Amino acid sequence: MEQSIRSNAESLAFKDVTVHYNNAKGWAAQDTEMRDTNRMKEIQFKASHTLLLLFFLWIFLLHAIGIYFFTKGFLLTRLVLDHKSQCDSPPIELQQSSPSLFADGCWHPKTFDKAVIIIIDALRYDFTVPFSGETHHYHNALKVLDETARQTPEKAFLLPFIADPPTTTLQRLKGLTTGTLPTFIDAGSNFAGTAIEEDNLVAQLRGAGKTMVHLGDDTWHSLFPGYFDADLTHAYDSFNVWDLHTVDNGVTEHLLPLLNPRNSSKWDIIFGHYLGVDHAGHRYGPDHLATNAKLREMDTVLRKVIVLLDEKTLLVVMGDHGMDVKGDHGGESDDEIEAALWMYSKRGVFGRGHNGFMVPPATAKERPVGQIDLVPTLSLLLGMPIPFNNLGAPIAEAFTGPGKPDWQNLASVNALAAAQISNYQREYSQARGLTEEIFLYPQAFWKDGLLIWREALKSGRHNDRFKPAFESFSKYQQETLKICRSLWARFDIPSMLEGIAILMCAVVILGTYARSSRPMTLELIPIYLAQMTMFGVLSAVFCSALTLLVFGTGIVNAALLGLAAGGISGFTYASVNLPQIFTLPFPRSLWGWLAVVLTLSQSVGYASNSYTIWEDEIMLCFLSTFALIAFASSMRQEFFIERILGIFQAGIFLVLTRLASLSRLCREEQMPFCKSTYYASSTSSTSAPWQLLIPLVSATLLPAVIKIYYQTTRSYQRSATIWIGFAARLGLLGSAIYWVLDAADDNDWLVVDKSILRTVKIVIARLILGVSLVVGTTMFLWSNPCISIQVTPEVNGSADGEVAPKPKSVKVFGYANVHGTRYFLLVVSWLLILTLLQKPMGSGAIGILTIQILALLEIIDTNNLSQSAIGPVVLGLLGSFHFFKTGHQATLSSIQWESAFVALKTIRYPWSPLLVVLNTFGAQILTTVAVPLIALWKQPPKKSRLLGDVAKALATLLLYYAIINLATTMWAGWLRRHLMLYRIFSPRFMTGAAVLLIVDLIGISVGIGSLRWNFTSIAEVFGWN
Amino acid sequence: MTETATEARPRKLVPISQSISVLPTDTARIYNYIHPVLILSLYYLCFPSLVADPVSTLKKSIAPLAHLQIIYCVVCLPPSKGSSTQPTPSTTPKKKKVQFARPAAKVPATLASRIVPALFSFLLSLSLSAPLLTVVLILFGAPLTTHFWHNLLCATHISLLGVLPLFYVHGVDGRMWREISGACLPFDEVWGGVVGSVVGAWLGAIPIPLDWDREWQKWPVTIVTGTYLGWFVFRFAGEYLLKGKRIEFD
């Protein structure tokens, strides 16, 4: 068997071109003519290549415009009112006869002069309460909050503090200072916070002339630029999650001296923002010694702060959100939204009289307060007006007073908050043109409350009479909040429909182009392009002009819409006028049907939350199905070699798929049926020591395996030997070393200075990125094809005629796969980049993906499927599958933000987001880079229409992603009232949209763009066809 | 374009298998209808306990299923003649008119000549195809480290239902099994049953992820259900609707 394989490989290995060569000798006279023809063909190729690029840019444009319009309508928006609350005009007079301004407070007498507000990022509620039973590292570490609240209930209280999703720090800070609900569209801007324009507590404090100090997370400075005292304030970079201590040490170092009585006149309000707990969660997960140590540190710091605190100062400690089992956050799962709130004062003004619960709730499900409730509470405690957009209610524990409940005070503060909400609601209705009926139901509570309250006031301050008033006001606040939530879940349906229509048309265009214009894929491009551009530009100009004349605003949107509509009509016009070329794009073989069925069933699945949740397992099943059918198809080969080769590759593909599937990162909804293996444990976000071996194994095996695939056609020549045999080996080894050093840094394995370790790490990472990007690209641009030409010299017949004269013979080794092997060098460059950016488990997945791509190419070749849709679709499935296998899920919290620091010490634009993108969508990017190989693998150098075939393959891959994106978009739009919209459908839509745009860009720039050099280099040797 | 001219595309295997029919006796014709009903009734009766305790139910139902299948083979199907009587196909691949499975012309003489191959088929499907199908199930995402018996028993059921008659009718001839693994047999009740059990098992995975919290969604109840239903539907489709047709890939 081995013998026959070898002989077959031998026959593939070289091509004897002696005849051509000898013929060519006679053509010396025609040499110039030939050169001219070649030159002309080269120009022709370059022209059609450029046009092809432009055509795909059009596709990208349509996708981008479609996604833009849908997103505009889908991601919720809230109209921000510019009104500011004024100190001297309270929304309601607290006393019958007005001195409306209290001497010691704006709307209500203040309780405290000063405040220390400490945010412990990601302080989950269960970190703060005692826990008996099976404890984790995060239990019983931070005890001071519960202890004080339990022992001195008049001095402190501890409550669950429920965040409104999205639970990212930026959004939470907005919510915590404005007292209103964040909207989803902000979630994407976590990398670059922007200043808060609307009325908020910090602005009110600044307006009242308070001196504010900020220590810690620098997100505050992007939200409140210039608000803080420049001398005392110390801000620290917030995104370096690898660093657990710099921010915390900095805050503590500056906080404690400020609390010293000597310094107490220097400030009024201190905002301290600790990040250590959050970073420990991100880096190690909550159930880890590092988290425990961090919580204990917080405990110590808070005890020191308590000692230093004076009677006039309020101390607030809170988490801005929680963390999930892995220590990440962003979504709306229970663990992510359940933070803790603790208030402390030495004066003993707090109480529990209104409900009688003296100890802190055991779980976050009991007696929670909303995070929006903080703003009215703090405002009134500090004698500030409640910010205009606030929707929260004062927290009762802070106003009820020690001992018997002070119902009158509770009713007063709730009356103020409710009156403010009532004002806001009126203004908002007016600004949005809402009818009064919407708020009719809560309005009744407001009126009831007012009536009872006035009665109680008149009747001479009988305390208990105020209780029903308090209850009515609370009810009013709760009901209004409910309505506002639903109002801001209001979608712009027309815009969404426009987006969906554009995306749908783009799918039709891609489908028509990819699947029914064969074999004219290239020749039709100029016609399409001309019509699309002409129609598009005309229509864009027309639409924007019309909008300008009629409405005067919204020109950009109109122009975009016009451009898209024009492009679509242009394509339709062009294709209707070319009827003879088209056949309906229906599949004509089992393979075609398989491609369609797999794509469509995946798309239909997104309508169900279950199938979206279990997408990773479904991809496994689909890929195995393909491999099994490929196995059967290979069985049908008549010849032994092809049969064995096909079976072998299908088997490799099948086994590797299952092997890769062992790498899992479970999303919360998959529990308890899923066990995460991506990290050391399901509650950690670091790799286990044994996982560090994976990159090493990958570095050893992968180049060797690639070499084997090259050697079947004797293509392991020239650049391939250097790039695969040397550079790839070194690069992969470098990645392996990088991750070992990273683990050493994590676990303190080495007794080396951490900063040295980090510098070494970053140097290695930059070297790998630099070499693969710069050297890899240069090599790709200038490299010769991976062939070796063997010339046997002419043997002259000897004089006596004993030896027959033998003409010179020329053999080309590696001839059978000239295009494929040269192009694959580019895939190797990308492989190096993407491997470095994945965690150890992910680099294994990327390695497996590379071999799977090669196996797929061989399957495609032995079964003669290079024209079928199945090749690109399986590549697409591989991309989707390995997205999960590289430790991602379609959720915000699974984004591996720390990958931004693989090659950088601090956030730098645009590199940091770029690194995160390469980490997140690595699998899809690698498969897109590889898609031209479907058409190029093992094709003869001068095959005609090869460029068109590549375009077709790429268009088919884009079609796959476009259909997935269209499906997720449509389902997200359709299920916009679904309970799980934000948990499941919305993140999946965002993933799909991001993937489509990235794949478009990579496909155009790398997939199509690089072909220019591939073809030119091969034509230099073999001539143009 | 001399290059393309020399490109010899791989040639495809020309299938020589033929569809089979039930034996030309009245008992065979009648039992051919009774059998699927019996199998499905057996499945229907087992279903509640299958949901309650999959492993023991699957284990217990192997015996009745195997008996039914063996009886079916003996009563209705023409046994394989054994490779000795056939020309070895590998030596003469070009002769396309050689026939393996015969039209159901003759009823084999003795009962023993039918029972023995049926028993052999049972043993083969138990020892050969059941472990293989277990591996395939795992490759498709069945639990690797847990649920070993679930997987093995599920594969055994697929094997007994689909593959046992295949062994009985086509024997263990190499060329024949190449065609079988290439899925290029013509449809008949046996091949229809095979395709049906595989397709059914595949489709059976569909309800598993749904969050309906039903007891029957647990592994491998839906797979087994899919197998039985798929087998039932496709064996009739193979016998009538698709008779003689082959699955074409290209």
Tab-separated table of N, CA, C and O in Angstrom, chain A residues 120-123 169 238 241 244 274-283 294 320-323 327-329:
chain	number	residue	atom	x	y	z
A	120	ILE	N	-16.143	49.293	45.157
A	120	ILE	CA	-15.288	48.125	44.966
A	120	ILE	C	-15.838	47.418	43.738
A	120	ILE	O	-16.914	46.828	43.781
A	121	ASP	N	-15.134	47.550	42.654
A	121	ASP	CA	-15.635	47.049	41.377
A	121	ASP	C	-15.958	45.559	41.504
A	121	ASP	O	-15.153	44.788	42.046
A	122	ALA	N	-17.132	45.174	40.997
A	122	ALA	CA	-17.543	43.769	40.973
A	122	ALA	C	-17.697	43.163	42.369
A	122	ALA	O	-17.428	42.002	42.581
A	123	LEU	N	-18.142	43.971	43.331
A	123	LEU	CA	-18.393	43.437	44.674
A	123	LEU	C	-19.763	42.769	44.676
A	123	LEU	O	-20.794	43.433	44.777
A	169	THR	N	-18.644	48.612	33.679
A	169	THR	CA	-18.374	49.680	34.636
A	169	THR	C	-18.835	51.042	34.129
A	169	THR	O	-19.452	51.809	34.856
A	238	SER	N	-7.672	51.710	33.896
A	238	SER	CA	-8.660	50.753	34.402
A	238	SER	C	-8.664	49.435	33.660
A	238	SER	O	-9.255	48.476	34.124
A	241	VAL	N	-6.204	44.438	33.302
A	241	VAL	CA	-6.730	43.463	34.249
A	241	VAL	C	-5.659	42.505	34.758
A	241	VAL	O	-5.909	41.729	35.660
A	244	LEU	N	-3.299	43.496	39.496
A	244	LEU	CA	-4.300	43.493	40.552
A	244	LEU	C	-4.056	44.590	41.586
A	244	LEU	O	-4.939	44.900	42.362
A	274	TYR	N	-11.985	51.074	43.693
A	274	TYR	CA	-11.048	49.949	43.728
A	274	TYR	C	-11.349	48.980	42.584
A	274	TYR	O	-12.508	48.676	42.318
A	275	LEU	N	-10.294	48.483	41.946
A	275	LEU	CA	-10.501	47.561	40.818
A	275	LEU	C	-9.964	46.156	41.071
A	275	LEU	O	-10.152	45.254	40.276
A	276	GLY	N	-9.266	45.985	42.185
A	276	GLY	CA	-8.566	44.712	42.405
A	276	GLY	C	-9.475	43.502	42.373
A	276	GLY	O	-9.138	42.484	41.769
A	277	VAL	N	-10.638	43.598	43.032
A	277	VAL	CA	-11.530	42.442	43.085
A	277	VAL	C	-11.992	42.077	41.668
A	277	VAL	O	-11.986	40.908	41.264
A	278	ASP	N	-12.346	43.104	40.910
A	278	ASP	CA	-12.796	42.877	39.537
A	278	ASP	C	-11.684	42.244	38.702
A	278	ASP	O	-11.897	41.270	37.975
A	279	HIS	N	-10.488	42.777	38.831
A	279	HIS	CA	-9.381	42.237	38.040
A	279	HIS	C	-9.034	40.817	38.460
A	279	HIS	O	-8.741	39.974	37.622
A	280	ALA	N	-9.070	40.578	39.773
A	280	ALA	CA	-8.816	39.207	40.224
A	280	ALA	C	-9.858	38.268	39.633
A	280	ALA	O	-9.550	37.146	39.218
A	281	GLY	N	-11.114	38.743	39.586
A	281	GLY	CA	-12.173	37.919	38.988
A	281	GLY	C	-11.904	37.652	37.529
A	281	GLY	O	-11.964	36.517	37.061
A	282	HIS	N	-11.577	38.723	36.778
A	282	HIS	CA	-11.321	38.552	35.347
A	282	HIS	C	-10.161	37.593	35.117
A	282	HIS	O	-10.183	36.773	34.227
A	283	ARG	N	-9.136	37.783	35.963
A	283	ARG	CA	-7.917	37.047	35.680
A	283	ARG	C	-7.954	35.620	36.227
A	283	ARG	O	-7.510	34.683	35.565
A	294	LYS	N	-7.713	39.554	47.867
A	294	LYS	CA	-8.158	40.909	47.526
A	294	LYS	C	-9.305	41.345	48.449
A	294	LYS	O	-9.345	42.479	48.922
A	320	ASP	N	-20.319	48.051	41.761
A	320	ASP	CA	-21.081	48.605	40.631
A	320	ASP	C	-21.774	47.500	39.842
A	320	ASP	O	-22.678	47.754	39.064
A	321	HIS	N	-21.325	46.268	40.041
A	321	HIS	CA	-21.969	45.104	39.434
A	321	HIS	C	-21.375	43.888	40.115
A	321	HIS	O	-20.454	44.035	40.935
A	322	GLY	N	-21.845	42.695	39.759
A	322	GLY	CA	-21.277	41.483	40.335
A	322	GLY	C	-20.332	40.842	39.341
A	322	GLY	O	-19.723	41.524	38.523
A	323	MET	N	-20.192	39.543	39.430
A	323	MET	CA	-19.404	38.818	38.428
A	323	MET	C	-19.990	37.418	38.278
A	323	MET	O	-20.589	36.894	39.211
A	327	GLY	N	-15.905	35.131	36.787
A	327	GLY	CA	-15.374	36.420	37.176
A	327	GLY	C	-15.570	37.502	36.133
A	327	GLY	O	-15.031	38.588	36.256
A	328	ASP	N	-16.331	37.204	35.096
A	328	ASP	CA	-16.578	38.201	34.056
A	328	ASP	C	-17.957	38.829	34.266
A	328	ASP	O	-18.754	38.348	35.049
A	329	HIS	N	-18.209	39.878	33.533
A	329	HIS	CA	-19.504	40.551	33.677
A	329	HIS	C	-19.810	41.319	32.413
A	329	HIS	O	-18.975	41.407	31.518
